[in-house]
Short mmCIF file of N, CA and C in Angstrom, two decimals:
data_model
loop_
_atom_site.label_atom_id
_atom_site.label_comp_id
_atom_site.label_asym_id
_atom_site.label_seq_id
_atom_site.Cartn_x
_atom_site.Cartn_y
_atom_site.Cartn_z
N UNK S 1 26.37 4.96 1.69
CA UNK S 1 26.05 4.90 0.28
C UNK S 1 24.41 5.00 0.35
N UNK S 2 23.84 5.70 -0.49
CA UNK S 2 22.39 5.66 -0.63
C UNK S 2 21.95 4.27 -1.14
N UNK S 3 20.55 3.77 -0.65
CA UNK S 3 20.22 2.71 -1.07
C UNK S 3 18.82 2.80 -1.99
N UNK S 4 18.74 2.05 -2.93
CA UNK S 4 17.70 2.14 -3.95
C UNK S 4 17.08 0.65 -4.00
N UNK S 5 15.74 0.60 -3.95
CA UNK S 5 15.15 -0.50 -4.10
C UNK S 5 14.43 -0.62 -5.47
N UNK S 6 14.65 -1.54 -6.24
CA UNK S 6 13.99 -1.85 -7.51
C UNK S 6 13.01 -2.87 -7.60
N UNK S 7 11.75 -2.70 -7.98
CA UNK S 7 10.62 -3.59 -7.93
C UNK S 7 10.27 -3.69 -9.43
N UNK S 8 10.59 -4.97 -9.97
CA UNK S 8 10.02 -5.13 -11.30
C UNK S 8 10.04 -6.65 -11.33
N UNK S 9 8.93 -7.05 -12.08
CA UNK S 9 8.68 -8.56 -12.39
C UNK S 9 9.46 -9.16 -13.50
N UNK S 10 10.21 -8.25 -14.22
CA UNK S 10 10.96 -8.68 -15.25
C UNK S 10 12.39 -8.61 -14.91
N UNK S 11 12.96 -9.90 -14.82
CA UNK S 11 14.35 -10.11 -14.23
C UNK S 11 15.51 -9.24 -15.07
N UNK S 12 15.33 -9.17 -16.34
CA UNK S 12 16.30 -8.69 -17.05
C UNK S 12 16.24 -7.21 -16.89
N UNK S 13 15.05 -6.52 -16.63
CA UNK S 13 15.02 -5.03 -16.20
C UNK S 13 15.85 -4.99 -14.91
N UNK S 14 15.76 -5.78 -14.00
CA UNK S 14 16.37 -5.88 -12.68
C UNK S 14 17.81 -5.91 -12.96
N UNK S 15 18.47 -6.63 -13.59
CA UNK S 15 19.78 -7.04 -14.04
C UNK S 15 20.32 -5.67 -14.68
N UNK S 16 19.58 -5.22 -15.59
CA UNK S 16 20.17 -4.00 -16.33
C UNK S 16 20.18 -2.66 -15.36
N UNK S 17 19.11 -2.48 -14.67
CA UNK S 17 18.89 -1.27 -13.80
C UNK S 17 20.07 -1.58 -12.61
N UNK S 18 20.26 -2.60 -12.01
CA UNK S 18 21.31 -2.87 -10.96
C UNK S 18 22.49 -2.66 -11.41
N UNK S 19 22.99 -3.12 -12.62
CA UNK S 19 24.32 -2.71 -13.23
C UNK S 19 24.70 -1.34 -13.61
N UNK S 20 23.61 -0.64 -13.97
CA UNK S 20 23.88 0.72 -14.19
C UNK S 20 23.99 1.57 -12.92
N UNK S 21 23.17 1.16 -11.80
CA UNK S 21 23.37 1.99 -10.60
C UNK S 21 24.21 1.34 -9.45
N UNK S 22 24.74 0.35 -9.56
CA UNK S 22 25.47 -0.27 -8.57
C UNK S 22 26.91 0.28 -8.19
N UNK S 23 27.50 1.06 -9.22
CA UNK S 23 28.70 1.69 -8.86
C UNK S 23 28.49 3.07 -8.05
N UNK S 24 27.40 3.63 -8.04
CA UNK S 24 26.99 4.78 -7.23
C UNK S 24 26.03 4.46 -5.95
N UNK S 25 25.27 3.40 -6.18
CA UNK S 25 24.49 3.25 -5.09
C UNK S 25 24.31 1.82 -4.58
N UNK S 26 23.79 1.71 -3.40
CA UNK S 26 23.62 0.23 -2.59
C UNK S 26 22.30 -0.19 -3.43
N UNK S 27 22.17 -1.23 -4.22
CA UNK S 27 21.05 -1.59 -4.87
C UNK S 27 20.28 -2.78 -4.22
N UNK S 28 19.04 -2.92 -4.02
CA UNK S 28 18.32 -4.02 -3.67
C UNK S 28 17.29 -4.29 -4.60
N UNK S 29 16.94 -5.59 -5.09
CA UNK S 29 15.89 -5.77 -6.10
C UNK S 29 14.93 -6.78 -5.46
N UNK S 30 13.64 -6.62 -6.01
CA UNK S 30 12.65 -7.61 -5.63
C UNK S 30 11.84 -7.85 -6.80
N UNK S 31 11.12 -8.74 -7.06
CA UNK S 31 10.38 -9.21 -8.14
C UNK S 31 9.06 -9.09 -8.28
N UNK S 32 8.44 -8.48 -7.18
CA UNK S 32 7.00 -8.18 -7.13
C UNK S 32 6.65 -7.35 -5.94
N UNK S 33 5.25 -7.10 -6.04
CA UNK S 33 4.65 -6.00 -5.01
C UNK S 33 4.60 -6.73 -3.60
N UNK S 34 4.22 -7.82 -3.56
CA UNK S 34 4.27 -8.51 -2.16
C UNK S 34 5.72 -8.61 -1.54
N UNK S 35 6.52 -8.98 -2.41
CA UNK S 35 7.87 -8.94 -1.99
C UNK S 35 8.48 -7.66 -1.46
N UNK S 36 8.11 -6.58 -2.33
CA UNK S 36 8.48 -5.22 -1.94
C UNK S 36 7.96 -4.83 -0.55
N UNK S 37 6.87 -5.12 -0.22
CA UNK S 37 6.06 -4.74 1.04
C UNK S 37 6.88 -5.57 2.23
N UNK S 38 7.21 -6.95 1.96
CA UNK S 38 7.98 -7.62 2.88
C UNK S 38 9.31 -7.09 3.15
N UNK S 39 9.89 -6.69 2.09
CA UNK S 39 11.33 -6.04 2.19
C UNK S 39 11.42 -5.00 3.26
N UNK S 40 10.45 -4.25 3.60
CA UNK S 40 10.47 -3.11 4.59
C UNK S 40 10.15 -3.85 5.94
N UNK S 41 9.84 -4.91 6.25
CA UNK S 41 9.92 -5.52 7.40
C UNK S 41 11.29 -5.65 8.23
N UNK S 42 12.27 -5.70 7.52
CA UNK S 42 13.65 -5.79 8.01
C UNK S 42 14.56 -4.93 7.50
N UNK S 43 14.36 -4.04 6.61
CA UNK S 43 15.15 -3.06 5.83
C UNK S 43 14.58 -1.78 5.49
N UNK S 44 15.29 -0.93 4.81
CA UNK S 44 14.68 0.28 4.28
C UNK S 44 15.59 0.69 3.14
N UNK S 45 15.05 1.85 2.56
CA UNK S 45 15.78 2.34 1.33
C UNK S 45 15.66 3.89 1.32
N UNK S 46 16.44 4.53 0.35
CA UNK S 46 16.34 6.10 0.30
C UNK S 46 15.37 6.33 -0.89
N UNK S 47 15.21 5.30 -1.89
CA UNK S 47 14.52 5.56 -3.11
C UNK S 47 13.87 4.29 -3.73
N UNK S 48 12.78 4.28 -4.25
CA UNK S 48 12.06 3.10 -4.76
C UNK S 48 12.03 3.37 -6.31
N UNK S 49 12.37 2.50 -7.16
CA UNK S 49 12.07 2.58 -8.55
C UNK S 49 10.97 1.25 -8.76
N UNK S 50 9.85 1.67 -9.09
CA UNK S 50 8.67 0.81 -8.97
C UNK S 50 7.94 0.67 -10.19
N UNK S 51 7.92 -0.72 -10.83
CA UNK S 51 7.44 -1.03 -12.04
C UNK S 51 5.75 -0.98 -11.77
N UNK S 52 4.99 -0.65 -12.78
CA UNK S 52 3.53 -0.41 -12.61
C UNK S 52 2.74 -1.58 -12.84
N UNK S 53 3.14 -2.34 -13.92
CA UNK S 53 2.39 -3.46 -14.47
C UNK S 53 3.11 -4.75 -13.95
N UNK S 54 2.60 -5.24 -12.83
CA UNK S 54 3.17 -6.46 -12.33
C UNK S 54 1.88 -7.36 -12.04
N UNK S 55 2.18 -8.84 -12.03
CA UNK S 55 0.92 -9.60 -11.66
C UNK S 55 0.82 -9.51 -10.16
N UNK S 56 -0.30 -10.01 -9.81
CA UNK S 56 -0.77 -10.23 -8.36
C UNK S 56 -0.95 -8.73 -7.71
N UNK S 57 0.00 -7.99 -7.52
CA UNK S 57 0.13 -6.66 -7.07
C UNK S 57 0.75 -5.78 -7.83
N UNK S 58 -0.09 -4.87 -8.36
CA UNK S 58 0.75 -3.83 -9.24
C UNK S 58 1.23 -2.73 -8.65
N UNK S 59 1.90 -1.77 -9.24
CA UNK S 59 2.60 -0.69 -8.61
C UNK S 59 1.68 0.29 -7.76
N UNK S 60 0.51 0.37 -8.34
CA UNK S 60 -0.44 1.18 -7.62
C UNK S 60 -0.89 0.79 -6.33
N UNK S 61 -0.98 -0.57 -6.22
CA UNK S 61 -1.36 -1.29 -4.95
C UNK S 61 -0.25 -1.19 -4.02
N UNK S 62 0.95 -1.27 -4.58
CA UNK S 62 2.35 -1.23 -3.72
C UNK S 62 2.40 -0.06 -3.27
N UNK S 63 2.19 1.19 -3.87
CA UNK S 63 2.42 2.54 -3.37
C UNK S 63 1.46 2.86 -2.39
N UNK S 64 0.17 2.50 -2.54
CA UNK S 64 -0.91 2.55 -1.67
C UNK S 64 -0.45 2.03 -0.40
N UNK S 65 -0.11 0.62 -0.29
CA UNK S 65 0.35 0.02 0.98
C UNK S 65 1.55 0.74 1.57
N UNK S 66 2.57 1.25 0.71
CA UNK S 66 3.77 1.96 1.37
C UNK S 66 3.19 3.50 1.86
N UNK S 67 2.46 4.01 1.39
CA UNK S 67 1.91 5.28 1.96
C UNK S 67 1.29 5.26 3.21
N UNK S 68 0.67 3.90 3.64
CA UNK S 68 -0.15 3.75 4.85
C UNK S 68 0.95 3.60 5.88
N UNK S 69 2.20 3.24 5.78
CA UNK S 69 3.01 2.99 6.74
C UNK S 69 3.99 4.21 7.11
N UNK S 70 4.06 4.57 8.32
CA UNK S 70 5.07 5.62 8.87
C UNK S 70 6.17 5.27 8.35
N UNK S 71 6.86 4.13 8.33
CA UNK S 71 8.13 3.69 8.15
C UNK S 71 8.43 4.00 6.51
N UNK S 72 7.58 3.86 5.59
CA UNK S 72 7.72 4.04 4.20
C UNK S 72 7.03 5.07 3.48
N UNK S 73 6.30 5.78 4.13
CA UNK S 73 5.36 6.86 3.41
C UNK S 73 6.12 8.03 2.81
N UNK S 74 7.30 8.34 3.53
CA UNK S 74 8.17 9.55 3.00
C UNK S 74 9.36 8.97 2.06
N UNK S 75 9.41 7.76 1.74
CA UNK S 75 10.29 7.28 0.78
C UNK S 75 9.89 7.80 -0.63
N UNK S 76 10.74 8.46 -1.49
CA UNK S 76 10.47 8.77 -2.62
C UNK S 76 10.41 7.63 -3.64
N UNK S 77 9.37 7.60 -4.63
CA UNK S 77 9.03 6.45 -5.54
C UNK S 77 9.04 7.02 -6.96
N UNK S 78 9.75 6.48 -7.68
CA UNK S 78 9.75 6.72 -9.20
C UNK S 78 8.84 5.60 -9.99
N UNK S 79 7.89 5.74 -10.63
CA UNK S 79 7.30 4.84 -11.35
C UNK S 79 7.97 4.61 -12.82
#
């Protein structure tokens, strides 16, 4: 089963997105940019759904970090 990582600081958005996708995909969720970067230390995914407006590290900073790493640079991202 393909895995999707959802990154959003709004917990309600995470619950709704996970409920919609969990029948078809393996879904992981994190609540911020720093947590998203840390996620890839031990895991990976096939697609990232990324919120742009988040406190501390916004979506643009997250994708910049992800594109720097060989492990994550080729993972598709949807903002």
